[in-house]
Each structure stands twice: as structure tokens, then as C-alpha cells.
mmCIF file of C-alpha atoms and ligand atoms in Angstrom:
data_model
loop_
_atom_site.group_PDB
_atom_site.id
_atom_site.type_symbol
_atom_site.label_atom_id
_atom_site.label_comp_id
_atom_site.label_asym_id
_atom_site.label_seq_id
_atom_site.Cartn_x
_atom_site.Cartn_y
_atom_site.Cartn_z
ATOM 1 C CA UNK N 1 70.301 82.081 42.558
ATOM 2 C CA UNK N 2 68.050 80.153 40.203
ATOM 3 C CA UNK N 3 65.707 82.170 38.025
ATOM 4 C CA UNK N 4 62.500 81.214 39.806
ATOM 5 C CA UNK N 5 64.007 82.259 43.153
ATOM 6 C CA UNK N 6 65.105 85.515 41.584
ATOM 7 C CA UNK N 7 61.544 86.288 40.495
ATOM 8 C CA UNK N 8 60.294 85.361 43.986
ATOM 9 C CA UNK N 9 62.863 87.685 45.515
ATOM 10 C CA UNK N 10 61.695 90.528 43.272
ATOM 11 C CA UNK N 11 58.044 89.818 44.048
ATOM 12 C CA UNK N 12 58.669 89.989 47.794
ATOM 13 C CA UNK N 13 61.381 92.620 48.170
ATOM 14 C CA UNK N 14 60.814 94.769 45.026
ATOM 15 C CA UNK N 15 64.532 95.062 44.734
ATOM 16 C CA UNK N 16 67.113 93.481 42.412
ATOM 17 C CA UNK N 17 70.716 94.117 41.472
ATOM 18 C CA UNK N 18 71.488 95.347 37.985
ATOM 19 C CA UNK N 19 73.007 91.995 36.983
ATOM 20 C CA UNK N 20 69.914 90.174 38.250
ATOM 21 C CA UNK N 21 67.571 92.357 36.191
ATOM 22 C CA UNK N 22 69.717 91.778 33.120
ATOM 23 C CA UNK N 23 69.681 88.037 33.781
ATOM 24 C CA UNK N 24 65.871 88.001 33.869
ATOM 25 C CA UNK N 25 65.660 90.092 30.690
ATOM 26 C CA UNK N 26 68.078 87.757 28.913
ATOM 27 C CA UNK N 27 66.345 84.539 29.958
ATOM 28 C CA UNK N 28 63.562 83.282 27.697
ATOM 29 C CA UNK N 29 62.546 80.288 29.832
ATOM 30 C CA UNK N 30 60.832 81.928 32.790
ATOM 31 C CA UNK N 31 58.418 84.277 31.039
ATOM 32 C CA UNK N 32 55.247 82.594 32.305
ATOM 33 C CA UNK N 33 56.397 82.843 35.926
ATOM 34 C CA UNK N 34 57.608 86.406 35.426
ATOM 35 C CA UNK N 35 54.325 87.619 33.935
ATOM 36 C CA UNK N 36 52.262 85.835 36.612
ATOM 37 C CA UNK N 37 54.344 87.401 39.411
ATOM 38 C CA UNK N 38 53.951 90.874 37.871
ATOM 39 C CA UNK N 39 50.191 90.334 37.576
ATOM 40 C CA UNK N 40 49.976 89.402 41.285
ATOM 41 C CA UNK N 41 51.988 92.471 42.315
ATOM 42 C CA UNK N 42 49.760 94.644 40.114
ATOM 43 C CA UNK N 43 46.619 93.227 41.774
ATOM 44 C CA UNK N 44 48.044 93.639 45.272
ATOM 45 C CA UNK N 45 49.293 97.231 44.969
ATOM 46 C CA UNK N 46 47.106 98.962 42.347
ATOM 47 C CA UNK N 47 44.105 96.654 42.252
ATOM 48 C CA UNK N 48 41.764 95.611 39.492
ATOM 49 C CA UNK N 49 40.909 99.028 38.143
ATOM 50 C CA UNK N 50 42.267 100.195 34.819
ATOM 51 C CA UNK N 51 42.713 103.937 34.369
ATOM 52 C CA UNK N 52 41.879 105.346 30.950
ATOM 53 C CA UNK N 53 43.572 108.521 29.765
ATOM 54 C CA UNK N 54 42.322 110.348 26.680
ATOM 55 C CA UNK N 55 45.238 111.315 24.456
ATOM 56 C CA UNK N 56 45.050 114.514 22.387
ATOM 57 C CA UNK N 57 47.836 114.884 19.820
ATOM 58 C CA UNK N 58 47.557 118.627 19.363
ATOM 59 C CA UNK N 59 50.617 119.400 17.188
ATOM 60 C CA UNK N 60 52.807 117.153 15.065
ATOM 61 C CA UNK N 61 55.336 119.948 14.520
ATOM 62 C CA UNK N 62 58.698 119.307 16.162
ATOM 63 C CA UNK N 63 61.978 121.195 16.307
ATOM 64 C CA UNK N 64 63.897 118.089 17.350
ATOM 65 C CA UNK N 65 65.365 115.457 15.095
ATOM 66 C CA UNK N 66 65.281 112.152 17.013
ATOM 67 C CA UNK N 67 66.566 109.499 14.613
ATOM 68 C CA UNK N 68 63.809 106.977 15.422
ATOM 69 C CA UNK N 69 60.806 109.293 15.204
ATOM 70 C CA UNK N 70 58.555 110.018 12.248
ATOM 71 C CA UNK N 71 57.878 113.562 13.445
ATOM 72 C CA UNK N 72 61.587 114.567 13.349
ATOM 73 C CA UNK N 73 62.075 117.921 11.696
ATOM 74 C CA UNK N 74 64.024 116.523 8.735
ATOM 75 C CA UNK N 75 61.130 114.277 7.735
ATOM 76 C CA UNK N 76 59.609 116.323 4.937
ATOM 77 C CA UNK N 77 56.979 113.671 4.169
ATOM 78 C CA UNK N 78 54.803 114.802 7.066
ATOM 79 C CA UNK N 79 51.971 117.249 6.566
ATOM 80 C CA UNK N 80 52.370 119.362 9.712
ATOM 81 C CA UNK N 81 49.452 120.649 11.789
ATOM 82 C CA UNK N 82 48.918 122.712 14.921
ATOM 83 C CA UNK N 83 45.605 123.011 16.750
ATOM 84 C CA UNK N 84 44.551 126.367 18.139
ATOM 85 C CA UNK N 85 43.994 126.472 21.922
ATOM 86 C CA UNK N 86 40.198 126.551 21.444
ATOM 87 C CA UNK N 87 40.340 123.374 19.347
ATOM 88 C CA UNK N 88 42.451 121.582 21.948
ATOM 89 C CA UNK N 89 39.906 122.525 24.604
ATOM 90 C CA UNK N 90 37.079 121.228 22.399
ATOM 91 C CA UNK N 91 38.785 117.827 22.118
ATOM 92 C CA UNK N 92 39.247 117.778 25.893
ATOM 93 C CA UNK N 93 35.536 118.570 26.390
ATOM 94 C CA UNK N 94 34.631 115.707 24.135
ATOM 95 C CA UNK N 95 36.944 113.372 26.038
ATOM 96 C CA UNK N 96 35.410 114.438 29.335
ATOM 97 C CA UNK N 97 31.880 113.917 27.973
ATOM 98 C CA UNK N 98 32.591 110.354 26.892
ATOM 99 C CA UNK N 99 33.928 109.518 30.326
ATOM 100 C CA UNK N 100 37.636 110.300 30.561
ATOM 101 C CA UNK N 101 38.872 111.508 33.959
ATOM 102 C CA UNK N 102 42.301 112.438 32.600
ATOM 103 C CA UNK N 103 43.362 114.052 29.354
ATOM 104 C CA UNK N 104 46.920 113.848 28.083
ATOM 105 C CA UNK N 105 48.103 116.649 25.820
ATOM 106 C CA UNK N 106 50.904 115.504 23.590
ATOM 107 C CA UNK N 107 52.837 117.296 20.855
ATOM 108 C CA UNK N 108 56.232 117.563 19.241
ATOM 109 C CA UNK N 109 58.531 120.197 20.680
ATOM 110 C CA UNK N 110 56.753 123.157 19.132
ATOM 111 C CA UNK N 111 57.608 126.741 20.083
ATOM 112 C CA UNK N 112 54.334 127.952 18.550
ATOM 113 C CA UNK N 113 52.728 127.256 21.926
ATOM 114 C CA UNK N 114 53.864 130.343 23.811
ATOM 115 C CA UNK N 115 53.217 130.784 27.510
ATOM 116 C CA UNK N 116 50.088 132.706 26.625
ATOM 117 C CA UNK N 117 48.683 129.904 24.460
ATOM 118 C CA UNK N 118 49.571 127.264 27.047
ATOM 119 C CA UNK N 119 47.846 129.288 29.745
ATOM 120 C CA UNK N 120 44.641 129.352 27.702
ATOM 121 C CA UNK N 121 44.832 125.636 27.022
ATOM 122 C CA UNK N 122 45.662 124.546 30.567
ATOM 123 C CA UNK N 123 43.153 126.795 32.328
ATOM 124 C CA UNK N 124 40.457 125.984 29.784
ATOM 125 C CA UNK N 125 40.882 122.271 30.341
ATOM 126 C CA UNK N 126 41.202 122.419 34.129
ATOM 127 C CA UNK N 127 37.760 124.089 34.191
ATOM 128 C CA UNK N 128 36.349 120.792 32.932
ATOM 129 C CA UNK N 129 37.295 119.091 36.194
ATOM 130 C CA UNK N 130 39.606 116.506 34.673
ATOM 131 C CA UNK N 131 43.189 115.684 35.607
ATOM 132 C CA UNK N 132 45.662 116.923 33.038
ATOM 133 C CA UNK N 133 48.912 115.423 31.854
ATOM 134 C CA UNK N 134 51.293 117.312 29.584
ATOM 135 C CA UNK N 135 53.713 115.619 27.204
ATOM 136 C CA UNK N 136 55.286 118.501 25.310
ATOM 137 C CA UNK N 137 59.006 117.866 25.726
ATOM 138 C CA UNK N 138 61.920 119.792 27.178
ATOM 139 C CA UNK N 139 61.111 123.280 28.495
ATOM 140 C CA UNK N 140 62.720 125.767 30.859
ATOM 141 C CA UNK N 141 62.234 125.562 34.615
ATOM 142 C CA UNK N 142 60.117 128.723 34.404
ATOM 143 C CA UNK N 143 57.826 127.205 31.774
ATOM 144 C CA UNK N 144 57.331 124.014 33.785
ATOM 145 C CA UNK N 145 56.554 126.149 36.837
ATOM 146 C CA UNK N 146 54.002 128.241 34.945
ATOM 147 C CA UNK N 147 52.203 125.151 33.559
ATOM 148 C CA UNK N 148 52.070 123.698 37.051
ATOM 149 C CA UNK N 149 50.732 126.941 38.563
ATOM 150 C CA UNK N 150 47.971 127.015 35.932
ATOM 151 C CA UNK N 151 46.866 123.532 36.940
ATOM 152 C CA UNK N 152 48.798 120.836 35.050
ATOM 153 C CA UNK N 153 48.896 117.748 37.275
ATOM 154 C CA UNK N 154 51.272 115.392 35.537
ATOM 155 C CA UNK N 155 54.046 115.416 32.976
ATOM 156 C CA UNK N 156 55.391 112.695 30.698
ATOM 157 C CA UNK N 157 58.945 112.876 29.444
ATOM 158 C CA UNK N 158 60.680 109.650 28.541
ATOM 159 C CA UNK N 159 64.400 109.490 29.185
ATOM 160 C CA UNK N 160 64.392 107.203 26.072
ATOM 161 C CA UNK N 161 67.629 105.505 27.228
ATOM 162 C CA UNK N 162 69.961 106.076 30.175
ATOM 163 C CA UNK N 163 72.913 105.008 28.027
ATOM 164 C CA UNK N 164 74.378 108.464 27.362
ATOM 165 C CA UNK N 165 76.315 107.427 24.263
ATOM 166 C CA UNK N 166 73.189 105.887 22.711
ATOM 167 C CA UNK N 167 71.099 108.877 23.753
ATOM 168 C CA UNK N 168 73.429 111.311 22.012
ATOM 169 C CA UNK N 169 73.652 109.052 18.969
ATOM 170 C CA UNK N 170 69.895 108.766 18.451
ATOM 171 C CA UNK N 171 68.876 112.216 19.739
ATOM 172 C CA UNK N 172 71.334 114.458 17.875
ATOM 173 C CA UNK N 173 71.455 118.050 19.100
ATOM 174 C CA UNK N 174 69.885 117.107 22.430
ATOM 175 C CA UNK N 175 71.660 116.964 25.771
ATOM 176 C CA UNK N 176 71.196 114.089 28.193
ATOM 177 C CA UNK N 177 72.015 116.303 31.172
ATOM 178 C CA UNK N 178 69.312 118.779 30.186
ATOM 179 C CA UNK N 179 66.789 115.953 29.996
ATOM 180 C CA UNK N 180 67.774 114.951 33.534
ATOM 181 C CA UNK N 181 67.399 118.594 34.581
ATOM 182 C CA UNK N 182 63.879 118.558 33.148
ATOM 183 C CA UNK N 183 62.880 115.406 35.030
ATOM 184 C CA UNK N 184 64.325 116.739 38.288
ATOM 185 C CA UNK N 185 62.538 120.078 37.799
ATOM 186 C CA UNK N 186 59.236 118.311 37.228
ATOM 187 C CA UNK N 187 59.655 116.286 40.417
ATOM 188 C CA UNK N 188 60.611 119.383 42.433
ATOM 189 C CA UNK N 189 57.594 121.292 41.098
ATOM 190 C CA UNK N 190 55.272 118.597 42.414
ATOM 191 C CA UNK N 191 54.081 117.059 39.155
ATOM 192 C CA UNK N 192 53.328 113.378 38.999
ATOM 193 C CA UNK N 193 56.190 112.424 36.730
ATOM 194 C CA UNK N 194 56.043 109.837 33.998
ATOM 195 C CA UNK N 195 59.094 108.692 32.120
ATOM 196 C CA UNK N 196 60.168 105.572 30.265
ATOM 197 C CA UNK N 197 62.379 104.186 27.570
ATOM 198 C CA UNK N 198 62.514 102.678 24.130
ATOM 199 C CA UNK N 199 63.234 98.976 24.016
ATOM 200 C CA UNK N 200 65.376 97.345 21.363
ATOM 201 C CA UNK N 201 67.327 100.326 20.054
ATOM 202 C CA UNK N 202 70.290 99.111 17.992
ATOM 203 C CA UNK N 203 73.250 98.692 20.354
ATOM 204 C CA UNK N 204 71.119 98.696 23.515
ATOM 205 C CA UNK N 205 71.900 95.810 25.897
ATOM 206 C CA UNK N 206 70.008 94.114 28.736
ATOM 207 C CA UNK N 207 72.398 95.943 31.104
ATOM 208 C CA UNK N 208 71.285 99.257 29.585
ATOM 209 C CA UNK N 209 67.639 98.333 30.167
ATOM 210 C CA UNK N 210 68.472 97.257 33.725
ATOM 211 C CA UNK N 211 70.063 100.677 34.278
ATOM 212 C CA UNK N 212 66.920 102.310 32.891
ATOM 213 C CA UNK N 213 64.798 100.500 35.492
ATOM 214 C CA UNK N 214 67.180 101.370 38.333
ATOM 215 C CA UNK N 215 67.018 104.998 37.170
ATOM 216 C CA UNK N 216 63.184 104.926 37.301
ATOM 217 C CA UNK N 217 63.491 103.784 40.907
ATOM 218 C CA UNK N 218 66.031 106.455 41.834
ATOM 219 C CA UNK N 219 63.901 109.176 40.270
ATOM 220 C CA UNK N 220 60.865 107.783 42.131
ATOM 221 C CA UNK N 221 58.851 108.015 38.916
ATOM 222 C CA UNK N 222 55.075 107.894 39.314
ATOM 223 C CA UNK N 223 54.438 106.424 35.902
ATOM 224 C CA UNK N 224 56.573 104.420 33.495
ATOM 225 C CA UNK N 225 55.658 103.974 29.848
ATOM 226 C CA UNK N 226 57.825 101.719 27.746
ATOM 227 C CA UNK N 227 57.482 100.367 24.248
ATOM 228 C CA UNK N 228 59.404 98.611 21.528
ATOM 229 C CA UNK N 229 61.397 100.702 19.080
ATOM 230 C CA UNK N 230 59.605 100.258 15.732
ATOM 231 C CA UNK N 231 61.692 101.313 12.698
ATOM 232 C CA UNK N 232 60.009 104.080 10.725
ATOM 233 C CA UNK N 233 60.594 104.061 6.940
ATOM 234 C CA UNK N 234 60.767 107.884 6.897
ATOM 235 C CA UNK N 235 63.773 108.032 9.250
ATOM 236 C CA UNK N 236 67.519 107.265 9.135
ATOM 237 C CA UNK N 237 66.770 104.150 11.212
ATOM 238 C CA UNK N 238 64.447 102.613 8.603
ATOM 239 C CA UNK N 239 66.821 99.697 7.967
ATOM 240 C CA UNK N 240 67.454 98.872 11.613
ATOM 241 C CA UNK N 241 66.047 95.946 13.533
ATOM 242 C CA UNK N 242 63.300 96.943 15.987
ATOM 243 C CA UNK N 243 62.486 95.771 19.493
ATOM 244 C CA UNK N 244 60.225 92.778 20.043
ATOM 245 C CA UNK N 245 56.893 92.459 21.795
ATOM 246 C CA UNK N 246 58.356 89.891 24.187
ATOM 247 C CA UNK N 247 61.207 92.185 25.247
ATOM 248 C CA UNK N 248 58.768 95.023 25.900
ATOM 249 C CA UNK N 249 56.424 92.776 27.881
ATOM 250 C CA UNK N 250 59.290 91.525 30.036
ATOM 251 C CA UNK N 251 60.254 95.123 30.749
ATOM 252 C CA UNK N 252 56.673 95.923 31.813
ATOM 253 C CA UNK N 253 56.713 92.922 34.149
ATOM 254 C CA UNK N 254 60.084 93.688 35.761
ATOM 255 C CA UNK N 255 59.123 97.353 36.185
ATOM 256 C CA UNK N 256 55.955 96.285 38.041
ATOM 257 C CA UNK N 257 57.953 93.947 40.302
ATOM 258 C CA UNK N 258 60.408 96.700 41.235
ATOM 259 C CA UNK N 259 58.063 99.724 41.341
ATOM 260 C CA UNK N 260 54.945 98.004 42.681
ATOM 261 C CA UNK N 261 52.579 100.944 43.181
ATOM 262 C CA UNK N 262 53.215 103.137 40.131
ATOM 263 C CA UNK N 263 51.010 103.542 37.069
ATOM 264 C CA UNK N 264 52.134 101.558 34.038
ATOM 265 C CA UNK N 265 50.399 101.985 30.689
ATOM 266 C CA UNK N 266 49.856 99.195 28.210
ATOM 267 C CA UNK N 267 51.270 101.195 25.318
ATOM 268 C CA UNK N 268 49.935 101.482 21.791
ATOM 269 C CA UNK N 269 53.383 100.613 20.382
ATOM 270 C CA UNK N 270 52.995 97.192 22.029
ATOM 271 C CA UNK N 271 49.631 96.714 20.332
ATOM 272 C CA UNK N 272 51.217 97.757 17.028
ATOM 273 C CA UNK N 273 53.352 94.583 17.273
ATOM 274 C CA UNK N 274 50.647 92.274 18.656
ATOM 275 C CA UNK N 275 46.880 92.609 18.049
ATOM 276 C CA UNK N 276 46.209 91.767 21.724
ATOM 277 C CA UNK N 277 49.248 93.653 22.964
ATOM 278 C CA UNK N 278 47.524 96.012 25.388
ATOM 279 C CA UNK N 279 45.412 93.312 27.010
ATOM 280 C CA UNK N 280 48.410 91.012 27.393
ATOM 281 C CA UNK N 281 50.342 93.910 28.953
ATOM 282 C CA UNK N 282 47.423 94.557 31.358
ATOM 283 C CA UNK N 283 47.788 90.921 32.448
ATOM 284 C CA UNK N 284 51.560 91.252 32.895
ATOM 285 C CA UNK N 285 51.832 94.291 35.152
ATOM 286 C CA UNK N 286 50.171 97.239 33.389
ATOM 287 C CA UNK N 287 47.133 99.135 34.779
ATOM 288 C CA UNK N 288 46.617 102.102 32.420
ATOM 289 C CA UNK N 289 45.503 102.521 28.791
ATOM 290 C CA UNK N 290 45.735 105.763 26.825
ATOM 291 C CA UNK N 291 43.269 105.650 23.930
ATOM 292 C CA UNK N 292 43.452 108.407 21.370
ATOM 293 C CA UNK N 293 40.736 111.067 21.414
ATOM 294 C CA UNK N 294 42.062 113.036 18.440
ATOM 295 C CA UNK N 295 39.919 112.897 15.286
ATOM 296 C CA UNK N 296 40.881 110.528 12.457
ATOM 297 C CA UNK N 297 42.132 113.318 10.178
ATOM 298 C CA UNK N 298 44.764 114.497 12.666
ATOM 299 C CA UNK N 299 45.501 111.028 14.035
ATOM 300 C CA UNK N 300 46.818 109.757 10.725
ATOM 301 C CA UNK N 301 49.280 112.676 10.561
ATOM 302 C CA UNK N 302 50.797 111.838 13.971
ATOM 303 C CA UNK N 303 52.915 108.881 12.985
ATOM 304 C CA UNK N 304 55.866 108.250 15.287
ATOM 305 C CA UNK N 305 56.243 104.698 13.919
ATOM 306 C CA UNK N 306 54.413 102.609 11.302
ATOM 307 C CA UNK N 307 51.454 100.386 12.233
ATOM 308 C CA UNK N 308 49.747 102.891 14.547
ATOM 309 C CA UNK N 309 46.516 101.370 15.860
ATOM 310 C CA UNK N 310 42.935 102.708 15.699
ATOM 311 C CA UNK N 311 43.662 104.992 12.726
ATOM 312 C CA UNK N 312 40.149 104.592 11.355
ATOM 313 C CA UNK N 313 38.254 104.553 14.664
ATOM 314 C CA UNK N 314 36.574 107.465 16.400
ATOM 315 C CA UNK N 315 37.129 108.276 20.096
ATOM 316 C CA UNK N 316 33.672 106.812 20.872
ATOM 317 C CA UNK N 317 34.525 103.564 19.096
ATOM 318 C CA UNK N 318 37.846 103.279 20.922
ATOM 319 C CA UNK N 319 36.446 103.813 24.404
ATOM 320 C CA UNK N 320 33.739 101.204 23.687
ATOM 321 C CA UNK N 321 36.253 98.749 22.249
ATOM 322 C CA UNK N 322 38.866 98.985 24.982
ATOM 323 C CA UNK N 323 36.179 99.033 27.696
ATOM 324 C CA UNK N 324 34.791 95.709 26.434
ATOM 325 C CA UNK N 325 38.231 94.134 26.248
ATOM 326 C CA UNK N 326 39.057 95.250 29.782
ATOM 327 C CA UNK N 327 35.805 93.877 31.197
ATOM 328 C CA UNK N 328 36.342 90.626 29.270
ATOM 329 C CA UNK N 329 39.458 89.906 31.312
ATOM 330 C CA UNK N 330 37.620 90.614 34.565
ATOM 331 C CA UNK N 331 38.978 94.073 35.192
ATOM 332 C CA UNK N 332 37.070 97.332 35.764
ATOM 333 C CA UNK N 333 37.300 100.834 34.340
ATOM 334 C CA UNK N 334 38.186 103.253 37.108
ATOM 335 C CA UNK N 335 35.859 106.162 37.873
ATOM 336 C CA UNK N 336 38.715 108.065 39.534
ATOM 337 C CA UNK N 337 41.388 110.323 38.022
ATOM 338 C CA UNK N 338 43.935 107.641 38.885
ATOM 339 C CA UNK N 339 46.691 109.467 40.706
ATOM 340 C CA UNK N 340 49.449 107.284 42.093
ATOM 341 C CA UNK N 341 48.667 105.966 45.558
ATOM 342 C CA UNK N 342 51.729 105.122 47.603
ATOM 343 C CA UNK N 343 50.554 101.711 48.736
ATOM 344 C CA UNK N 344 54.083 100.293 48.918
ATOM 345 C CA UNK N 345 55.510 102.696 51.510
HETATM 346 N N1 5AD Y 401 59.085 103.456 17.746
HETATM 347 C C1 5AD Y 401 58.570 103.409 19.001
HETATM 348 N N2 5AD Y 401 58.388 104.491 19.779
HETATM 349 C C2 5AD Y 401 58.743 105.688 19.278
HETATM 350 N N3 5AD Y 401 58.705 106.923 19.809
HETATM 351 C C3 5AD Y 401 59.159 107.801 18.890
HETATM 352 N N4 5AD Y 401 59.502 107.138 17.758
HETATM 353 C C4 5AD Y 401 59.265 105.820 17.979
HETATM 354 C C5 5AD Y 401 59.439 104.630 17.205
HETATM 355 N N5 5AD Y 401 59.945 104.661 15.968
HETATM 356 C C6 5AD Y 401 58.315 107.199 21.202
HETATM 357 C C7 5AD Y 401 59.417 107.923 21.978
HETATM 358 C C8 5AD Y 401 58.724 109.189 22.466
HETATM 359 C C9 5AD Y 401 57.273 108.804 22.426
HETATM 360 C C10 5AD Y 401 56.328 109.938 22.351
HETATM 361 O O1 5AD Y 401 57.184 108.002 21.256
HETATM 362 O O2 5AD Y 401 59.825 107.134 23.086
HETATM 363 O O3 5AD Y 401 59.114 109.578 23.761
HETATM 364 FE FE1 SF4 Y 402 60.102 115.356 18.340
HETATM 365 FE FE2 SF4 Y 402 59.393 113.723 20.361
HETATM 366 FE FE3 SF4 Y 402 59.651 112.777 17.862
HETATM 367 FE FE4 SF4 Y 402 61.849 113.499 19.205
HETATM 368 S S1 SF4 Y 402 60.427 111.803 19.757
HETATM 369 S S2 SF4 Y 402 61.365 114.046 17.039
HETATM 370 S S3 SF4 Y 402 61.092 115.270 20.361
HETATM 371 S S4 SF4 Y 402 58.128 114.265 18.560
HETATM 372 FE FE1 FES Y 403 40.645 101.886 19.225
HETATM 373 FE FE2 FES Y 403 40.006 99.259 19.869
HETATM 374 S S1 FES Y 403 40.842 100.838 21.130
HETATM 375 S S2 FES Y 403 39.518 100.426 18.059
#
């Protein structure tokens, strides 16, 4: 099939073979058509509204040692912090006051946050009437169940890569099967589940990325966040080549074609590689932005990769800035919490 017909097929049927996905990802000639098709599918299934999620980075302490990540435990150049539950709730209150309908709580894998502390945080935030997403890594089934019972609505846990050999190479000490167990638990417990992958890891092929997308479909993920791998100078991967903006944008577009009604964020890592990265992503399939609502002092200590955006801007400045950019391209800021609506079934 020629490439244009392949994109048409994806736009109509939302289904492609692995080899077809890889072919699209490998082809540099059809990007304009690909991005336009993804933008049409986005408009048809999730509409013109952009959902904003306020991101609180509440602890940069992590027991894991992912080779690509600046927060890995062996990176001794990081000044580590942990917010107390009351502080986390204060940030959430602030986010709610400036208009956020969802807060996302993200941290490294940090055992400091016992069940008791998590209960205080989750219940305290749910009282504010916002939707809550957790992104705190691998936990036991019992912990996921407790968070859900206390009111957590959504959970983000990227699979990072479905290539097991690459996963074990870049996530030493972690177990791919346990990560799958986590994602399946989260689905079973009734969370909206977000996952995603890194793009451009050394050794990762277009077939690997195609498998990632087919996995997102099989899992029936509600949200997919992807971004380029950006080499961090404080990690063992400092000398490696990173992913490109174009690769990441093509992934966003193909994901929208194949999972038409899910939420797809325009990620900050994409904007780190291109000053208009989030807006371009919003015009190529994405419908969510997750501005940071942490204060500048903590924000600059939460460095997964170099070039993090908005390091000097306050939460108020960011919501104003991104709101203007979104309206400038003719899109609206949603007044809803932005749960996935199954418009494709
Ligand atoms: N470049 C891009 N993304 C990264 N992440 C961690 N380190 C990097 C990096 N160097 C991503 C991982 C993780 C998410 C929170 O940040 O995919 O799941
Ligand atoms: Fe920790 Fe997440 Fe970074 Fe891995 S990617 S080192 S789990 S913060
Ligand atoms: Fe932070 Fe633009 S979104 S300054």
C-alpha cells in the first residue's frame, strides 16, 4: 500500500499492522499528511478543548536507578527534597484556585510516603473537588487499592519501552513483568490509566515503537504520554544520542490515529527540544497540557533531563502563557476534569 493510503486506512479504521506502523515511523516524506490526519481525528473524537493538569513534583527522592533519569539514586549531584503532606495539599489548593480541574502528583519512588501519609495527601486533595492523578511509580496491589479507595482517580506509569531487553538494560534492578503487573492492577482497580514510552533510546527501533503502540491498544490505556529521550549529563547515558522532536511528534500522531478517543498530552520534553513543541503537538494529535504548579525553588531540583522548560516562571505565569498560546491556535481551555470519553466505541 502506498504511504498516503496507509494513513487514510489508519484514519478510517484506527487499526494498523506492526509493519505498517514501523513503515510510517521510518518514512520522512509523509509527515504533513500524517500530522493533518491526526489533527482531524483529534477534532472528531476529543474535540477542540484542551485539558490542563497542574503538576506537583512533591519529592525528587528515588530508590530506583534508571540509566536515563537525573533523579536516579546514584546521581549524587541532586539536592533531594520531600514535601510534607500539608505542603502538597497547599500546592493543590493553589492549583485549584488558579483554575486547574485536575492535579497530578508526581515523585520518584520514595518509601517516605507511607500509607498514612498518602491517605492524608489524597483525602486532603479530594476535598478540594478536583480530579487527582498519581504518578508515584511501582507499588503493591494493596497500596494501589488503598489510594483508589481514598479517592485517586487516575494513575500514570510509563512502560518506558516494551522491548524487554532494552527495559532491563536501562532500568537495572527493575522487572518488566512487575511493571506489567502494576499496569494490570491499576486497570482492574478502575483507575484511568496513563502509560507511555521514551522515544529514541539507543538501540530502540521503529518496530519497538510500533510494539509500544500496539501494547497501548491492548492495555486499553486511557492516556498516553510520550517524549523524546534527552541525554542527561549526570547519568551513565550522558554520551548517548537522544530522540528527536520529529520522531516524538510522529509517535503522537500515530497514537492518535490508532487510539482516537484517549487523552494525549503535549509533553514538556517535546517543548525542551522545540520552543513551540507543545503547540505543534496539540496540532498533531495531542489534547492535554500539564503545566507545572510547583514553586521555582523545588522545580529546579526536579531535573529528569536537561533543558526543562518554565524553570523561572510561577504557576500563575505558566497558566497565563499556555492559555494564550492555546487560544491563539483557535482551541479552548476545558472547564471539565477531562476524563476519557469513549467516543470511539
Ligand atoms: N529524557 C526524557 N524523559 C525522561 N524521563 C526520565 N528521564 C528522562 C530523560 N532523560 C521520563 C521517563 C519517566 C518520566 C517521569 O520522565 O519516561 O517515566
Ligand atoms: Fe526514579 Fe522515575 Fe527517574 Fe526511574 S524515571 S530514576 S523511577 S524518578
Ligand atoms: Fe510556563 Fe509558558 S507555560 S512559561
